[in-house]
Amino acid sequence: MAAVERALGRLADAGRRHPDEQALLASVLEGLRRRPKRISPVWFYDERGSCLFDEICELPEYYLTRVELSILRGRLSEIAASVGPDLCVIEPGSGTSTKTHMLLNALERPAAYVPVDVACEHLEAAAERLRREHDRLKVHAICADFTAPFSIPEGAPFRNRLVYFPGSTIGNFDRAEAVRLLSHLRRVARGGSMLIGVDMVKDRRVMVAAYDDAAGVTAAFNLNALDHLNRRLGSDFDPAGFHHRAVWNAVASRIEMHLVSRQRQLVRIGDDFVCFAAGEALVSEYSHKYTPEMFAAMAGAAGWHVGQVWTDPREWFSVQRLVADCSSISAGDRGCRVHAPRPTDTA
Ligand code: AVJ
């Protein structure tokens, strides 16, 4: 009887959960019901995770940040000239500001800067700093998930758009998701252009080492996602019951980060239980790597064409300028003149 009452109590508690919490819980459980089990890489980035990521960027094995910065430094004036003057720069997931400062300083008369991020406090602080440094720049911070629709003011400074998407963040999305996101960003750009950082396929050992460093920082970063989940959802993952693994999936052309269960174990999440077999992997992140051809094909499917590609001498990383392909812009998009087909055109 007491057990039944406790069970009913739990059900009532579940009903009382905040709708946002409920949705979060449901999405985590959905991922854990897949085979292989999955969690979103957004779980890496709590306070500690963000610090660990900053540490990762300094690791000798983690070439991405360093190489991207070297490309930007070396080609900044060329890149700035290629995108043109008077731009409204929109940055989805505006985490690191170093690259943004560099770009804004190099651009000719940037009109506006629109950072879009879910980390709202960080966002306002960064916006304030930029307002002080660039006195003629309109800074309009948007606290939102950049993968969902968000709206940008209609005024003149926001008209001539450049989407800035560095850091190989695109690598976190699988092909279907990436095409959807790139299409969404093309609509955000309204017939403008995009600068995007894309990590390239290279020697397997170099790629694996970047996600499995000798100092174990990436392992700590990966395992920290479980602590974050526990705190947000009240789950009882034991991080000591899992170990970090990075593997190169050649078929899908991606590094996968796994959390591997050391033994058979049961984890409570909300009112549910999830069972892990010994050696079973929970996928915590994909990091896709591209050849220039693969990326151009994917961008093409999203209505972009590749204008220019800048790389380092070893071709480990690339910064690419994408231009909205006008023929694929629907009549609903503005900034590019298109003729909506009239009924007679198809008759
Ligand atoms: C920030 C998504 C580009 O995939 O390389 C670093 C995150 N994961 N080490 C990446 C990450 C493990 C990173 N991105």
PDB file of N, CA, C and O and ligand atoms in Angstrom, residues 45 53 56 62 64 167-169 172 211 218 221 257 285 287, ligand 1:
ATOM      1  N   TYR A  45      27.983  22.158 -21.798  1.00  0.00           N
ATOM      2  CA  TYR A  45      28.291  23.552 -21.495  1.00  0.00           C
ATOM      3  C   TYR A  45      27.556  24.128 -20.282  1.00  0.00           C
ATOM      4  O   TYR A  45      26.747  25.028 -20.405  1.00  0.00           O
ATOM      5  N   PHE A  53      36.097  23.620 -21.841  1.00  0.00           N
ATOM      6  CA  PHE A  53      36.215  23.832 -23.285  1.00  0.00           C
ATOM      7  C   PHE A  53      37.304  24.864 -23.589  1.00  0.00           C
ATOM      8  O   PHE A  53      38.094  24.671 -24.516  1.00  0.00           O
ATOM      9  N   ILE A  56      40.451  23.102 -23.405  1.00  0.00           N
ATOM     10  CA  ILE A  56      40.630  22.248 -24.590  1.00  0.00           C
ATOM     11  C   ILE A  56      41.259  23.058 -25.725  1.00  0.00           C
ATOM     12  O   ILE A  56      42.178  22.600 -26.408  1.00  0.00           O
ATOM     13  N   TYR A  62      44.508  19.830 -29.667  1.00  0.00           N
ATOM     14  CA  TYR A  62      43.287  20.420 -30.223  1.00  0.00           C
ATOM     15  C   TYR A  62      43.660  21.561 -31.182  1.00  0.00           C
ATOM     16  O   TYR A  62      43.787  22.712 -30.792  1.00  0.00           O
ATOM     17  N   LEU A  64      41.957  22.778 -33.776  1.00  0.00           N
ATOM     18  CA  LEU A  64      40.885  23.518 -34.469  1.00  0.00           C
ATOM     19  C   LEU A  64      40.926  25.033 -34.238  1.00  0.00           C
ATOM     20  O   LEU A  64      40.997  25.807 -35.198  1.00  0.00           O
ATOM     21  N   GLY A 167      34.229  28.204 -35.831  1.00  0.00           N
ATOM     22  CA  GLY A 167      34.453  27.189 -34.803  1.00  0.00           C
ATOM     23  C   GLY A 167      34.069  25.768 -35.167  1.00  0.00           C
ATOM     24  O   GLY A 167      34.111  24.885 -34.334  1.00  0.00           O
ATOM     25  N   SER A 168      33.661  25.534 -36.409  1.00  0.00           N
ATOM     26  CA  SER A 168      33.238  24.195 -36.836  1.00  0.00           C
ATOM     27  C   SER A 168      32.060  23.672 -36.010  1.00  0.00           C
ATOM     28  O   SER A 168      31.897  22.470 -35.839  1.00  0.00           O
ATOM     29  N   THR A 169      31.231  24.576 -35.523  1.00  0.00           N
ATOM     30  CA  THR A 169      30.024  24.176 -34.801  1.00  0.00           C
ATOM     31  C   THR A 169      29.112  23.349 -35.717  1.00  0.00           C
ATOM     32  O   THR A 169      28.421  22.447 -35.260  1.00  0.00           O
ATOM     33  N   ASN A 172      28.808  19.524 -35.395  1.00  0.00           N
ATOM     34  CA  ASN A 172      28.001  18.823 -34.383  1.00  0.00           C
ATOM     35  C   ASN A 172      26.710  18.229 -34.955  1.00  0.00           C
ATOM     36  O   ASN A 172      26.084  17.387 -34.330  1.00  0.00           O
ATOM     37  N   TYR A 211      40.515  14.767 -29.811  1.00  0.00           N
ATOM     38  CA  TYR A 211      39.350  14.489 -28.949  1.00  0.00           C
ATOM     39  C   TYR A 211      39.669  13.482 -27.850  1.00  0.00           C
ATOM     40  O   TYR A 211      38.776  12.990 -27.172  1.00  0.00           O
ATOM     41  N   THR A 218      39.659  16.480 -22.274  1.00  0.00           N
ATOM     42  CA  THR A 218      38.456  16.147 -23.047  1.00  0.00           C
ATOM     43  C   THR A 218      37.644  15.055 -22.342  1.00  0.00           C
ATOM     44  O   THR A 218      36.413  15.088 -22.354  1.00  0.00           O
ATOM     45  N   PHE A 221      35.742  16.803 -19.734  1.00  0.00           N
ATOM     46  CA  PHE A 221      34.704  17.582 -20.422  1.00  0.00           C
ATOM     47  C   PHE A 221      33.517  16.683 -20.785  1.00  0.00           C
ATOM     48  O   PHE A 221      32.358  17.027 -20.549  1.00  0.00           O
ATOM     49  N   MET A 257      32.215  11.154 -29.842  1.00  0.00           N
ATOM     50  CA  MET A 257      32.606  11.038 -28.444  1.00  0.00           C
ATOM     51  C   MET A 257      31.584  10.145 -27.764  1.00  0.00           C
ATOM     52  O   MET A 257      30.375  10.346 -27.916  1.00  0.00           O
ATOM     53  N   GLU A 285      28.588  13.301 -28.566  1.00  0.00           N
ATOM     54  CA  GLU A 285      28.853  14.328 -29.583  1.00  0.00           C
ATOM     55  C   GLU A 285      29.324  13.737 -30.901  1.00  0.00           C
ATOM     56  O   GLU A 285      30.082  12.778 -30.920  1.00  0.00           O
ATOM     57  N   SER A 287      31.339  15.095 -34.331  1.00  0.00           N
ATOM     58  CA  SER A 287      32.103  16.215 -34.853  1.00  0.00           C
ATOM     59  C   SER A 287      32.499  15.844 -36.282  1.00  0.00           C
ATOM     60  O   SER A 287      33.506  15.175 -36.505  1.00  0.00           O
TER      61      SER A 287
HETATM   62  C1  AVJ B   1      32.906  23.420 -30.349  1.00  0.00           C
HETATM   63  C2  AVJ B   1      31.700  21.727 -31.467  1.00  0.00           C
HETATM   64  C3  AVJ B   1      33.599  22.706 -32.501  1.00  0.00           C
HETATM   65  O1  AVJ B   1      33.484  19.468 -32.106  1.00  0.00           O
HETATM   66  O2  AVJ B   1      35.534  20.115 -31.896  1.00  0.00           O
HETATM   67  C4  AVJ B   1      35.865  19.909 -28.424  1.00  0.00           C
HETATM   68  C5  AVJ B   1      33.575  20.734 -29.293  1.00  0.00           C
HETATM   69  N1  AVJ B   1      34.251  18.517 -28.352  1.00  0.00           N
HETATM   70  N2  AVJ B   1      36.324  18.767 -27.923  1.00  0.00           N
HETATM   71  C6  AVJ B   1      34.356  20.195 -31.599  1.00  0.00           C
HETATM   72  C7  AVJ B   1      34.545  19.756 -28.702  1.00  0.00           C
HETATM   73  C8  AVJ B   1      35.333  17.925 -27.867  1.00  0.00           C
HETATM   74  C9  AVJ B   1      33.978  21.268 -30.603  1.00  0.00           C
HETATM   75  N3  AVJ B   1      33.040  22.270 -31.211  1.00  0.00           N
END
